[in-house]
Amino acid sequence: MAESPFKAEIERVQKEYSEKMTPGAIAVIPGSSVVNKTGSWRVFMPEFNRDKCVRCYLCYIYCPEPAIYLDEENYPVFDYDYCKGCGICANECPVDAITMVREVK
Amino acid sequence: MPIRKVMKANEAAAWAAKLAKPKVIAAFPITPSTLVPEKISEFVADGELDAEFIKVESEHSAISACVGASAAGVRTFTATASQGLALMHEILFIAAGMRLPIVIAVGNRALSAPINIWNDWQDTISERDTGWLQFYAENNQEALDLILIAFKVAEDERVLLPAMVGFDAFILTHTVEPVEIPDQELVDEFLGEYVPKHAYLDPSRPITQGTLAFPAHYMEARYTVWEANENAKKVIDEAFAEFEKRFGRKYQKIEEYRTDDAEIIFVTMGSLAGTVKEYVDMLREKGVKVGVAKLTVYRPFPTEEVRELAKKAKVLALLEKNVTFSVGGALFQDFSRALINEKEKPVIVDFILGLGGRDVTFKDLDEALGIAQKALAGEEFDEVNWIGLRKEIL
């Protein structure tokens, strides 16, 4: 996955404000959604069966986050840092290559 | 030289806004505060006030536009009352949470149902937990002055909270009184230009305002609002002192009137304080030891001042134009809280009166005094008393 072009700046500002609340809880870090992991409230996670996958990319297209990207062989890869566990990918998959399983932390 | 003009509190509020030179005013008309935006729109149209006047389709939009303007980094003002303030409710939390120093002039009016356009304090009292600062004016002059002071306190870096200034519907909003309009230069010196430190738009400083906060941060963000309210206590005192120095009019969080050697102190807010002062003067002539304490500032709640006040009296008689159901009035809660851990405390008696514009007469105050005197004598009394209630039609 491509890195955020702001990454260095994000990390610098994040370090500066990591222990400080800004007035009005202003987010002073541009593009911080790249480094702030938002997948923490997931209850179910998609489990992927590579053997069943026909590489139709429906999961990739329908992911609302988008937390699915494609590897070099064009198979979907799930980014669990951002996946909210909505299950749309599993629902759209025509060959049942994706199943939603309860995540145990 | 300051000029004296005869005007309504609504006009005084508009004049205060003009003197404070806000850059954006967004407002929706509602009785009894309609005249405030009307007058301001005249100022803007006549070129006397260089500001953007945004016409909106509801109070929810008015305060939303104010939040947007304030977040962009300019001084912002609006006016409303009653149902209008209630419609702003959810955005009031947002304004305080985002620490935007917006000022609202509120013509204190009763809430429906039944529909009632007259005065009580239920509208602003209902918003006491939004994080906003709250000031209450006794007369038209105070309406003007307190709006200027509200800007000063709200924009202070130690505070950065929005503020509302309440003045009683019709009793003040539509009643003419001589009001001194201070010199523009003096107001400019007093307020200074608003230079936002945290909330402003600048393409070279990309920020996100009004963000989502996960459980890991939300509590801390709320605490900063609490802390800002605490800080405001000192800042308000400073602003009052500076205002007195520049304009010669003295304000205190709790203004006391004939409280020395008083056995019973009536505690109230807004225009009712004027009535009660008159009443106390009459009683003093008869040798009854009574006094008045007027809360000019209700949020942040002046806890320390209340404790000092409590040392002076045997009975605190709270006169309130609002109801907190099954409790009494809001002041009753606040005073009880402030004094609960004090070793020696006066008896607190709560009176609910004057709701929905019902006149508060000396006869009503006699009734309250009678109950307060019972409490003073150690006789049995009701904690909460509805004064002037027409029981015969119930």
Tab-separated table of C-alpha atoms in Angstrom:
chain	number	residue	atom	x	y	z
A	1	MET	CA	0.000	0.000	0.000
A	2	ALA	CA	1.246	3.462	-0.866
A	3	GLU	CA	2.454	5.511	2.062
A	4	SER	CA	0.869	8.833	2.906
A	5	PRO	CA	2.825	11.707	1.356
A	6	PHE	CA	2.352	13.505	4.697
A	7	LYS	CA	3.806	10.697	6.749
A	8	ALA	CA	6.941	12.484	7.960
A	9	GLU	CA	4.995	15.636	8.858
A	10	ILE	CA	2.256	13.573	10.493
A	11	GLU	CA	4.733	11.745	12.657
A	12	ARG	CA	6.477	14.958	13.653
A	13	VAL	CA	3.244	16.724	14.698
A	14	GLN	CA	1.863	13.576	16.226
A	15	LYS	CA	4.919	13.343	18.439
A	16	GLU	CA	4.537	16.972	19.437
A	17	TYR	CA	0.856	16.594	20.333
A	18	SER	CA	0.846	12.982	21.439
A	19	GLU	CA	0.445	13.965	25.066
A	20	LYS	CA	-1.481	17.188	24.638
A	21	MET	CA	-5.150	17.966	24.096
A	22	THR	CA	-5.670	20.931	21.765
A	23	PRO	CA	-8.374	23.499	22.664
A	24	GLY	CA	-11.634	22.417	21.092
A	25	ALA	CA	-10.065	19.017	20.324
A	26	ILE	CA	-8.799	20.302	17.002
A	27	ALA	CA	-6.920	17.764	14.904
A	28	VAL	CA	-3.782	19.606	13.870
A	29	ILE	CA	-2.397	16.744	11.829
A	30	PRO	CA	-3.390	16.781	8.158
A	31	GLY	CA	-4.225	13.375	6.761
A	32	SER	CA	-4.118	11.839	10.216
A	33	SER	CA	-6.645	9.193	9.194
A	34	VAL	CA	-3.741	7.434	7.503
A	35	VAL	CA	-1.893	6.883	10.754
A	36	ASN	CA	-4.816	6.766	13.180
A	37	LYS	CA	-6.030	3.202	13.146
A	38	THR	CA	-9.808	3.149	12.889
A	39	GLY	CA	-10.459	-0.582	12.846
A	40	SER	CA	-10.524	-0.948	16.597
A	41	TRP	CA	-14.300	-1.211	17.071
A	42	ARG	CA	-14.676	-4.237	14.770
A	43	VAL	CA	-16.610	-7.208	16.133
A	44	PHE	CA	-16.556	-9.478	13.065
A	45	MET	CA	-13.634	-9.712	10.689
A	46	PRO	CA	-13.530	-10.996	7.108
A	47	GLU	CA	-11.689	-14.270	6.644
A	48	PHE	CA	-10.381	-14.776	3.100
A	49	ASN	CA	-10.033	-18.075	1.260
A	50	ARG	CA	-7.544	-17.516	-1.551
A	51	ASP	CA	-8.330	-20.852	-3.217
A	52	LYS	CA	-11.963	-19.929	-3.829
A	53	CYS	CA	-11.247	-16.392	-5.089
A	54	VAL	CA	-11.882	-15.738	-8.794
A	55	ARG	CA	-10.420	-12.200	-8.670
A	56	CYS	CA	-13.664	-10.478	-9.686
A	57	TYR	CA	-12.756	-7.477	-7.430
A	58	LEU	CA	-16.355	-6.986	-6.220
A	59	CYS	CA	-15.096	-6.884	-2.617
A	60	TYR	CA	-12.486	-4.308	-3.632
A	61	ILE	CA	-15.139	-2.165	-5.362
A	62	TYR	CA	-17.778	-2.413	-2.623
A	63	CYS	CA	-15.553	-1.870	0.431
A	64	PRO	CA	-16.828	1.479	1.789
A	65	GLU	CA	-13.655	2.287	3.715
A	66	PRO	CA	-11.730	1.288	1.426
A	67	ALA	CA	-9.777	-1.223	3.431
A	68	ILE	CA	-9.173	-3.732	0.648
A	69	TYR	CA	-6.333	-3.373	-1.802
A	70	LEU	CA	-4.876	-5.723	-4.399
A	71	ASP	CA	-1.589	-7.540	-4.217
A	72	GLU	CA	0.777	-8.111	-7.140
A	73	GLU	CA	-1.249	-11.068	-8.371
A	74	ASN	CA	-4.459	-9.017	-8.073
A	75	TYR	CA	-5.783	-10.967	-5.101
A	76	PRO	CA	-7.552	-8.882	-2.449
A	77	VAL	CA	-5.634	-8.014	0.717
A	78	PHE	CA	-7.579	-6.904	3.793
A	79	ASP	CA	-6.244	-3.989	5.819
A	80	TYR	CA	-7.363	-4.804	9.341
A	81	ASP	CA	-6.140	-1.434	10.644
A	82	TYR	CA	-9.095	0.199	8.909
A	83	CYS	CA	-11.621	-2.592	8.266
A	84	LYS	CA	-14.760	-1.930	10.385
A	85	GLY	CA	-16.079	-5.457	9.901
A	86	CYS	CA	-19.230	-4.342	8.074
A	87	GLY	CA	-19.350	-7.578	6.088
A	88	ILE	CA	-20.256	-5.997	2.745
A	89	CYS	CA	-17.315	-7.767	1.063
A	90	ALA	CA	-18.514	-11.159	2.297
A	91	ASN	CA	-22.045	-10.343	1.197
A	92	GLU	CA	-20.960	-9.291	-2.307
A	93	CYS	CA	-18.489	-12.132	-2.937
A	94	PRO	CA	-20.169	-14.406	-5.550
A	95	VAL	CA	-18.023	-17.469	-4.732
A	96	ASP	CA	-18.130	-17.296	-0.915
A	97	ALA	CA	-14.400	-16.752	-0.664
A	98	ILE	CA	-14.971	-14.342	2.234
A	99	THR	CA	-16.636	-15.310	5.499
A	100	MET	CA	-17.206	-13.124	8.540
A	101	VAL	CA	-15.867	-14.589	11.776
A	102	ARG	CA	-16.069	-13.230	15.317
A	103	GLU	CA	-12.830	-11.496	16.162
A	104	VAL	CA	-11.172	-12.493	19.400
A	105	LYS	CA	-8.787	-9.925	20.798
B	1	MET	CA	-18.335	61.467	25.252
B	2	PRO	CA	-20.709	58.598	25.831
B	3	ILE	CA	-24.232	59.386	24.701
B	4	ARG	CA	-27.432	58.568	26.546
B	5	LYS	CA	-30.350	57.275	24.550
B	6	VAL	CA	-33.722	56.011	25.589
B	7	MET	CA	-34.046	52.482	24.274
B	8	LYS	CA	-35.346	48.965	24.759
B	9	ALA	CA	-33.051	46.160	25.923
B	10	ASN	CA	-33.305	44.650	22.440
B	11	GLU	CA	-31.868	47.855	20.992
B	12	ALA	CA	-29.253	47.955	23.738
B	13	ALA	CA	-28.196	44.428	22.741
B	14	ALA	CA	-27.988	45.485	19.085
B	15	TRP	CA	-25.916	48.507	20.107
B	16	ALA	CA	-23.609	46.266	22.124
B	17	ALA	CA	-23.165	44.070	19.076
B	18	LYS	CA	-22.437	47.133	16.944
B	19	LEU	CA	-19.825	48.350	19.426
B	20	ALA	CA	-18.192	44.896	19.596
B	21	LYS	CA	-17.879	44.881	15.768
B	22	PRO	CA	-18.611	41.218	15.040
B	23	LYS	CA	-17.803	40.123	11.498
B	24	VAL	CA	-20.691	37.686	11.196
B	25	ILE	CA	-24.204	37.846	12.614
B	26	ALA	CA	-26.613	35.030	11.768
B	27	ALA	CA	-30.060	35.258	13.281
B	28	PHE	CA	-33.647	34.151	12.960
B	29	PRO	CA	-36.460	36.312	14.317
B	30	ILE	CA	-38.353	35.127	17.390
B	31	THR	CA	-40.451	36.977	19.908
B	32	PRO	CA	-39.310	38.764	22.041
B	33	SER	CA	-35.784	39.166	20.645
B	34	THR	CA	-36.707	39.870	17.001
B	35	LEU	CA	-35.738	43.507	17.297
B	36	VAL	CA	-32.095	42.609	17.972
B	37	PRO	CA	-31.319	41.190	14.502
B	38	GLU	CA	-33.690	43.772	12.941
B	39	LYS	CA	-31.705	46.611	14.422
B	40	ILE	CA	-28.386	44.989	13.551
B	41	SER	CA	-29.502	44.470	9.946
B	42	GLU	CA	-30.243	48.205	9.851
B	43	PHE	CA	-26.753	48.980	11.148
B	44	VAL	CA	-25.268	46.717	8.480
B	45	ALA	CA	-27.486	48.138	5.709
B	46	ASP	CA	-26.621	51.695	6.703
B	47	GLY	CA	-22.922	50.903	6.602
B	48	GLU	CA	-22.522	51.594	10.321
B	49	LEU	CA	-21.402	48.030	10.990
B	50	ASP	CA	-19.044	46.218	8.644
B	51	ALA	CA	-20.338	42.693	9.033
B	52	GLU	CA	-21.910	39.839	7.144
B	53	PHE	CA	-25.574	39.472	8.140
B	54	ILE	CA	-26.681	35.946	7.309
B	55	LYS	CA	-30.398	35.351	6.948
B	56	VAL	CA	-31.196	31.762	7.854
B	57	GLU	CA	-34.293	29.569	7.943
B	58	SER	CA	-34.193	28.560	11.599
B	59	GLU	CA	-32.357	29.065	14.872
B	60	HIS	CA	-30.640	25.734	14.365
B	61	SER	CA	-29.162	27.187	11.173
B	62	ALA	CA	-28.422	30.533	12.844
B	63	ILE	CA	-26.205	29.017	15.504
B	64	SER	CA	-24.731	26.575	12.960
B	65	ALA	CA	-23.719	29.510	10.765
B	66	CYS	CA	-22.232	31.177	13.850
B	67	VAL	CA	-20.235	28.039	14.638
B	68	GLY	CA	-18.930	27.994	11.069
B	69	ALA	CA	-18.024	31.682	11.170
B	70	SER	CA	-16.391	31.447	14.571
B	71	ALA	CA	-14.470	28.334	13.513
B	72	ALA	CA	-13.227	30.325	10.530
B	73	GLY	CA	-11.827	32.843	13.003
B	74	VAL	CA	-14.085	35.883	13.366
B	75	ARG	CA	-16.089	37.482	16.164
B	76	THR	CA	-19.652	36.206	15.927
B	77	PHE	CA	-22.981	37.223	17.439
B	78	THR	CA	-26.598	36.126	17.377
B	79	ALA	CA	-29.813	36.650	19.333
B	80	THR	CA	-32.711	34.394	20.170
B	81	ALA	CA	-35.196	33.338	22.868
B	82	SER	CA	-37.213	30.458	24.199
B	83	GLN	CA	-38.062	27.830	21.559
B	84	GLY	CA	-35.354	29.318	19.363
B	85	LEU	CA	-32.718	28.662	21.995
B	86	ALA	CA	-34.168	25.196	22.523
B	87	LEU	CA	-33.852	24.543	18.780
B	88	MET	CA	-30.181	25.571	19.045
B	89	HIS	CA	-29.651	23.054	21.848
B	90	GLU	CA	-27.516	20.455	20.088
B	91	ILE	CA	-25.307	23.072	18.438
B	92	LEU	CA	-24.796	24.832	21.785
B	93	PHE	CA	-22.863	21.769	22.964
B	94	ILE	CA	-20.834	21.816	19.747
B	95	ALA	CA	-19.968	25.514	20.129
B	96	ALA	CA	-18.760	24.977	23.703
B	97	GLY	CA	-16.938	21.740	22.897
B	98	MET	CA	-15.168	23.394	19.970
B	99	ARG	CA	-14.349	26.306	22.294
B	100	LEU	CA	-15.809	28.972	20.014
B	101	PRO	CA	-16.385	32.347	21.733
B	102	ILE	CA	-19.786	33.114	20.195
B	103	VAL	CA	-22.068	35.495	22.105
B	104	ILE	CA	-25.870	35.128	22.139
B	105	ALA	CA	-28.311	37.732	23.429
B	106	VAL	CA	-31.342	35.942	24.836
B	107	GLY	CA	-34.682	37.579	25.578
B	108	ASN	CA	-35.592	35.237	28.442
B	109	ARG	CA	-38.982	33.732	27.636
B	110	ALA	CA	-41.104	30.792	28.805
B	111	LEU	CA	-41.142	27.491	26.945
B	112	SER	CA	-44.148	25.740	25.427
B	113	ALA	CA	-46.583	24.117	26.032
B	114	PRO	CA	-48.801	26.035	26.465
B	115	ILE	CA	-47.402	28.616	24.081
B	116	ASN	CA	-46.335	31.641	26.036
B	117	ILE	CA	-44.229	34.536	24.824
B	118	TRP	CA	-43.696	36.230	28.181
B	119	ASN	CA	-40.872	36.188	30.631
B	120	ASP	CA	-39.318	33.517	32.728
B	121	TRP	CA	-35.844	31.981	32.689
B	122	GLN	CA	-36.651	28.443	31.653
B	123	ASP	CA	-34.994	28.814	28.235
B	124	THR	CA	-31.489	29.728	29.384
B	125	ILE	CA	-31.706	27.694	32.592
B	126	SER	CA	-32.431	24.620	30.463
B	127	GLU	CA	-29.136	25.239	28.658
B	128	ARG	CA	-27.078	25.511	31.816
B	129	ASP	CA	-25.211	22.258	31.176
B	130	THR	CA	-24.096	23.032	27.633
B	131	GLY	CA	-20.810	24.585	28.783
B	132	TRP	CA	-21.836	28.146	27.883
B	133	LEU	CA	-21.187	31.055	30.208
B	134	GLN	CA	-24.396	32.700	31.410
B	135	PHE	CA	-24.974	36.301	32.431
B	136	TYR	CA	-28.304	37.825	33.542
B	137	ALA	CA	-29.109	41.521	33.136
B	138	GLU	CA	-31.225	43.481	35.592
B	139	ASN	CA	-31.882	46.421	33.274
B	140	ASN	CA	-31.240	47.650	29.744
B	141	GLN	CA	-27.890	49.190	30.631
B	142	GLU	CA	-26.726	45.859	32.014
B	143	ALA	CA	-27.898	44.115	28.835
B	144	LEU	CA	-25.545	46.334	26.830
B	145	ASP	CA	-22.640	46.166	29.267
B	146	LEU	CA	-22.836	42.426	29.897
B	147	ILE	CA	-22.723	41.635	26.172
B	148	LEU	CA	-19.461	43.580	25.906
B	149	ILE	CA	-18.126	41.821	29.005
B	150	ALA	CA	-19.315	38.472	27.618
B	151	PHE	CA	-17.188	38.980	24.496
B	152	LYS	CA	-14.208	39.947	26.640
B	153	VAL	CA	-14.464	36.841	28.826
B	154	ALA	CA	-15.429	34.420	26.053
B	155	GLU	CA	-12.464	35.371	23.889
B	156	ASP	CA	-9.920	35.222	26.698
B	157	GLU	CA	-7.336	32.538	25.956
B	158	ARG	CA	-7.872	30.981	29.385
B	159	VAL	CA	-11.579	30.617	28.685
B	160	LEU	CA	-12.501	30.299	24.998
B	161	LEU	CA	-16.115	29.446	25.665
B	162	PRO	CA	-19.318	30.807	24.173
B	163	ALA	CA	-21.495	33.044	26.335
B	164	MET	CA	-25.173	33.941	26.575
B	165	VAL	CA	-26.571	37.109	28.088
B	166	GLY	CA	-30.171	36.913	29.245
B	167	PHE	CA	-32.553	39.818	29.698
B	168	ASP	CA	-36.174	39.371	30.650
B	169	ALA	CA	-38.768	39.232	27.881
B	170	PHE	CA	-40.918	42.375	27.607
B	171	ILE	CA	-39.972	43.546	31.105
B	172	LEU	CA	-36.672	44.581	29.492
B	173	THR	CA	-36.779	43.651	25.804
B	174	HIS	CA	-39.706	45.959	25.068
B	175	THR	CA	-39.372	48.545	27.818
B	176	VAL	CA	-37.545	51.791	27.219
B	177	GLU	CA	-34.978	53.094	29.673
B	178	PRO	CA	-32.123	55.557	29.387
B	179	VAL	CA	-29.017	53.666	28.330
B	180	GLU	CA	-25.513	55.043	28.147
B	181	ILE	CA	-23.786	54.053	24.923
B	182	PRO	CA	-20.059	54.005	25.552
B	183	ASP	CA	-17.554	55.545	23.160
B	184	GLN	CA	-16.482	53.284	20.325
B	185	GLU	CA	-12.779	53.964	20.991
B	186	LEU	CA	-13.130	52.913	24.632
B	187	VAL	CA	-14.938	49.721	23.639
B	188	ASP	CA	-12.245	49.013	21.050
B	189	GLU	CA	-9.602	49.401	23.752
B	190	PHE	CA	-11.597	47.244	26.166
B	191	LEU	CA	-12.303	44.399	23.762
B	192	GLY	CA	-9.415	44.617	21.340
B	193	GLU	CA	-9.546	42.843	18.031
B	194	TYR	CA	-10.424	39.165	18.183
B	195	VAL	CA	-7.324	37.252	17.135
B	196	PRO	CA	-8.176	33.542	17.147
B	197	LYS	CA	-5.392	31.296	18.343
B	198	HIS	CA	-6.878	27.858	17.852
B	199	ALA	CA	-9.881	28.101	15.560
B	200	TYR	CA	-9.248	29.787	12.228
B	201	LEU	CA	-9.033	28.850	8.587
B	202	ASP	CA	-5.682	29.100	6.876
B	203	PRO	CA	-4.787	26.938	3.869
B	204	SER	CA	-1.179	26.818	5.054
B	205	ARG	CA	-2.329	25.322	8.360
B	206	PRO	CA	-4.655	22.439	7.533
B	207	ILE	CA	-6.656	21.351	10.595
B	208	THR	CA	-9.820	19.410	11.360
B	209	GLN	CA	-12.333	21.052	13.698
B	210	GLY	CA	-15.249	19.252	15.281
B	211	THR	CA	-13.496	15.905	15.048
B	212	LEU	CA	-14.547	12.501	16.224
B	213	ALA	CA	-13.059	11.558	19.581
B	214	PHE	CA	-12.726	7.950	20.599
B	215	PRO	CA	-13.310	6.947	24.229
B	216	ALA	CA	-9.574	7.420	24.755
B	217	HIS	CA	-9.861	11.176	24.223
B	218	TYR	CA	-13.494	12.265	24.702
B	219	MET	CA	-13.334	12.487	28.484
B	220	GLU	CA	-10.238	14.696	28.376
B	221	ALA	CA	-11.897	16.961	25.819
B	222	ARG	CA	-14.931	17.359	28.097
B	223	TYR	CA	-12.650	18.077	31.034
B	224	THR	CA	-11.079	20.992	29.155
B	225	VAL	CA	-14.570	22.545	28.959
B	226	TRP	CA	-14.933	22.051	32.731
B	227	GLU	CA	-11.493	23.585	33.272
B	228	ALA	CA	-12.310	26.559	31.031
B	229	ASN	CA	-15.472	27.170	33.092
B	230	GLU	CA	-13.371	27.149	36.259
B	231	ASN	CA	-10.848	29.544	34.703
B	232	ALA	CA	-13.689	31.830	33.669
B	233	LYS	CA	-14.414	32.673	37.330
B	234	LYS	CA	-11.153	34.618	37.641
B	235	VAL	CA	-11.343	36.049	34.128
B	236	ILE	CA	-14.859	37.361	34.787
B	237	ASP	CA	-13.638	39.176	37.919
B	238	GLU	CA	-10.810	40.712	35.899
B	239	ALA	CA	-13.176	41.753	33.117
B	240	PHE	CA	-15.593	43.300	35.648
B	241	ALA	CA	-12.727	45.243	37.248
B	242	GLU	CA	-11.458	46.489	33.906
B	243	PHE	CA	-14.948	47.429	32.818
B	244	GLU	CA	-15.448	49.453	35.979
B	245	LYS	CA	-12.132	51.214	35.456
B	246	ARG	CA	-12.967	52.183	31.886
B	247	PHE	CA	-16.703	52.800	32.022
B	248	GLY	CA	-17.378	53.436	35.705
B	249	ARG	CA	-20.107	50.834	36.130
B	250	LYS	CA	-19.458	48.178	38.731
B	251	TYR	CA	-20.378	44.535	38.274
B	252	GLN	CA	-19.982	41.561	40.573
B	253	LYS	CA	-20.854	37.928	40.146
B	254	ILE	CA	-23.190	38.320	43.101
B	255	GLU	CA	-24.358	41.853	43.721
B	256	GLU	CA	-25.493	42.380	47.297
B	257	TYR	CA	-28.004	44.984	48.401
B	258	ARG	CA	-28.580	45.785	52.085
B	259	THR	CA	-27.301	42.368	53.131
B	260	ASP	CA	-25.287	43.593	56.124
B	261	ASP	CA	-27.041	42.444	59.311
B	262	ALA	CA	-29.785	40.860	57.180
B	263	GLU	CA	-31.466	37.790	58.624
B	264	ILE	CA	-33.280	36.862	55.444
B	265	ILE	CA	-31.577	37.363	52.067
B	266	PHE	CA	-33.643	37.107	48.911
B	267	VAL	CA	-31.579	35.624	46.092
B	268	THR	CA	-32.639	36.230	42.522
B	269	MET	CA	-31.533	37.148	38.997
B	270	GLY	CA	-32.477	39.444	36.145
B	271	SER	CA	-35.048	42.216	36.342
B	272	LEU	CA	-36.718	40.636	39.374
B	273	ALA	CA	-33.769	41.911	41.418
B	274	GLY	CA	-34.981	45.470	40.811
B	275	THR	CA	-38.442	44.656	42.143
B	276	VAL	CA	-37.040	42.922	45.195
B	277	LYS	CA	-34.648	45.799	45.972
B	278	GLU	CA	-37.659	48.121	46.027
B	279	TYR	CA	-39.479	45.686	48.297
B	280	VAL	CA	-36.500	45.373	50.632
B	281	ASP	CA	-36.251	49.175	50.897
B	282	MET	CA	-39.878	49.203	52.037
B	283	LEU	CA	-39.297	46.452	54.592
B	284	ARG	CA	-36.164	48.094	55.956
B	285	GLU	CA	-38.211	51.196	56.746
B	286	LYS	CA	-40.392	48.954	58.873
B	287	GLY	CA	-37.282	47.550	60.554
B	288	VAL	CA	-37.360	44.091	58.940
B	289	LYS	CA	-33.830	42.792	58.466
B	290	VAL	CA	-33.811	41.686	54.824
B	291	GLY	CA	-31.439	42.003	51.891
B	292	VAL	CA	-31.078	41.035	48.260
B	293	ALA	CA	-28.387	39.122	46.421
B	294	LYS	CA	-28.486	39.204	42.637
B	295	LEU	CA	-26.629	36.656	40.541
B	296	THR	CA	-25.180	38.468	37.536
B	297	VAL	CA	-23.228	35.355	36.597
B	298	TYR	CA	-24.964	31.991	36.755
B	299	ARG	CA	-22.470	29.848	34.799
B	300	PRO	CA	-19.749	29.384	35.887
B	301	PHE	CA	-21.623	29.062	39.172
B	302	PRO	CA	-20.092	31.470	41.721
B	303	THR	CA	-19.660	28.832	44.428
B	304	GLU	CA	-17.148	30.770	46.552
B	305	GLU	CA	-19.282	33.903	46.528
B	306	VAL	CA	-22.357	31.881	47.462
B	307	ARG	CA	-20.482	30.448	50.463
B	308	GLU	CA	-19.500	33.956	51.540
B	309	LEU	CA	-23.084	35.121	51.119
B	310	ALA	CA	-24.366	32.198	53.152
B	311	LYS	CA	-22.323	33.339	56.156
B	312	LYS	CA	-24.301	36.568	56.275
B	313	ALA	CA	-27.841	35.245	56.573
B	314	LYS	CA	-29.928	32.849	58.596
B	315	VAL	CA	-32.334	32.226	55.719
B	316	LEU	CA	-31.686	32.331	51.980
B	317	ALA	CA	-34.955	32.817	50.115
B	318	LEU	CA	-34.454	31.890	46.471
B	319	LEU	CA	-36.837	33.563	44.047
B	320	GLU	CA	-36.815	31.667	40.785
B	321	LYS	CA	-38.564	31.965	37.457
B	322	ASN	CA	-37.845	28.409	36.397
B	323	VAL	CA	-38.756	24.870	37.366
B	324	THR	CA	-36.663	21.760	37.712
B	325	PHE	CA	-39.331	19.131	38.118
B	326	SER	CA	-39.527	17.239	41.392
B	327	VAL	CA	-36.658	19.369	42.724
B	328	GLY	CA	-37.782	22.996	42.757
B	329	GLY	CA	-35.720	25.576	40.931
B	330	ALA	CA	-32.271	25.345	39.399
B	331	LEU	CA	-30.837	27.794	41.926
B	332	PHE	CA	-32.142	25.592	44.725
B	333	GLN	CA	-30.016	22.726	43.427
B	334	ASP	CA	-26.985	24.911	42.919
B	335	PHE	CA	-27.198	26.590	46.321
B	336	SER	CA	-27.792	23.275	48.059
B	337	ARG	CA	-24.756	21.821	46.316
B	338	ALA	CA	-22.581	24.807	47.138
B	339	LEU	CA	-23.457	24.678	50.851
B	340	ILE	CA	-23.888	20.973	51.521
B	341	ASN	CA	-20.453	20.469	53.077
B	342	GLU	CA	-20.316	23.791	54.936
B	343	LYS	CA	-20.334	23.423	58.713
B	344	GLU	CA	-22.689	26.294	59.337
B	345	LYS	CA	-25.243	27.011	56.729
B	346	PRO	CA	-28.418	29.010	56.462
B	347	VAL	CA	-31.819	27.486	55.829
B	348	ILE	CA	-32.651	27.544	52.141
B	349	VAL	CA	-36.241	28.095	51.059
B	350	ASP	CA	-37.141	27.924	47.396
B	351	PHE	CA	-39.822	30.003	45.713
B	352	ILE	CA	-41.073	29.485	42.179
B	353	LEU	CA	-42.875	32.532	40.899
B	354	GLY	CA	-43.527	34.761	37.912
B	355	LEU	CA	-43.591	31.946	35.349
B	356	GLY	CA	-44.769	32.829	31.846
B	357	GLY	CA	-44.849	36.556	32.519
B	358	ARG	CA	-46.971	36.443	35.683
B	359	ASP	CA	-46.374	39.732	37.485
B	360	VAL	CA	-44.396	39.460	40.689
B	361	THR	CA	-46.106	41.843	43.070
B	362	PHE	CA	-45.302	42.970	46.601
B	363	LYS	CA	-48.215	40.783	47.688
B	364	ASP	CA	-46.405	37.756	46.224
B	365	LEU	CA	-43.209	38.800	47.945
B	366	ASP	CA	-45.144	39.179	51.217
B	367	GLU	CA	-46.232	35.568	50.823
B	368	ALA	CA	-42.610	34.497	50.274
B	369	LEU	CA	-41.438	36.587	53.218
B	370	GLY	CA	-44.045	34.974	55.452
B	371	ILE	CA	-42.727	31.506	54.647
B	372	ALA	CA	-39.099	32.656	55.022
B	373	GLN	CA	-39.943	34.131	58.446
B	374	LYS	CA	-41.495	30.826	59.480
B	375	ALA	CA	-38.229	29.136	58.524
B	376	LEU	CA	-36.325	31.785	60.457
B	377	ALA	CA	-38.426	31.140	63.547
B	378	GLY	CA	-37.707	27.424	63.310
B	379	GLU	CA	-41.267	26.551	62.401
B	380	GLU	CA	-42.154	23.980	59.775
B	381	PHE	CA	-42.013	25.142	56.175
B	382	ASP	CA	-42.132	23.704	52.665
B	383	GLU	CA	-38.795	23.563	50.880
B	384	VAL	CA	-40.366	24.472	47.559
B	385	ASN	CA	-43.196	26.978	47.320
B	386	TRP	CA	-45.167	28.082	44.281
B	387	ILE	CA	-45.993	31.717	44.928
B	388	GLY	CA	-49.139	33.357	43.580
B	389	LEU	CA	-50.464	30.033	42.356
B	390	ARG	CA	-54.204	30.195	41.620
B	391	LYS	CA	-55.130	27.015	43.458
B	392	GLU	CA	-58.844	27.719	43.018
B	393	ILE	CA	-58.706	26.893	39.288
B	394	LEU	CA	-56.803	23.665	39.696
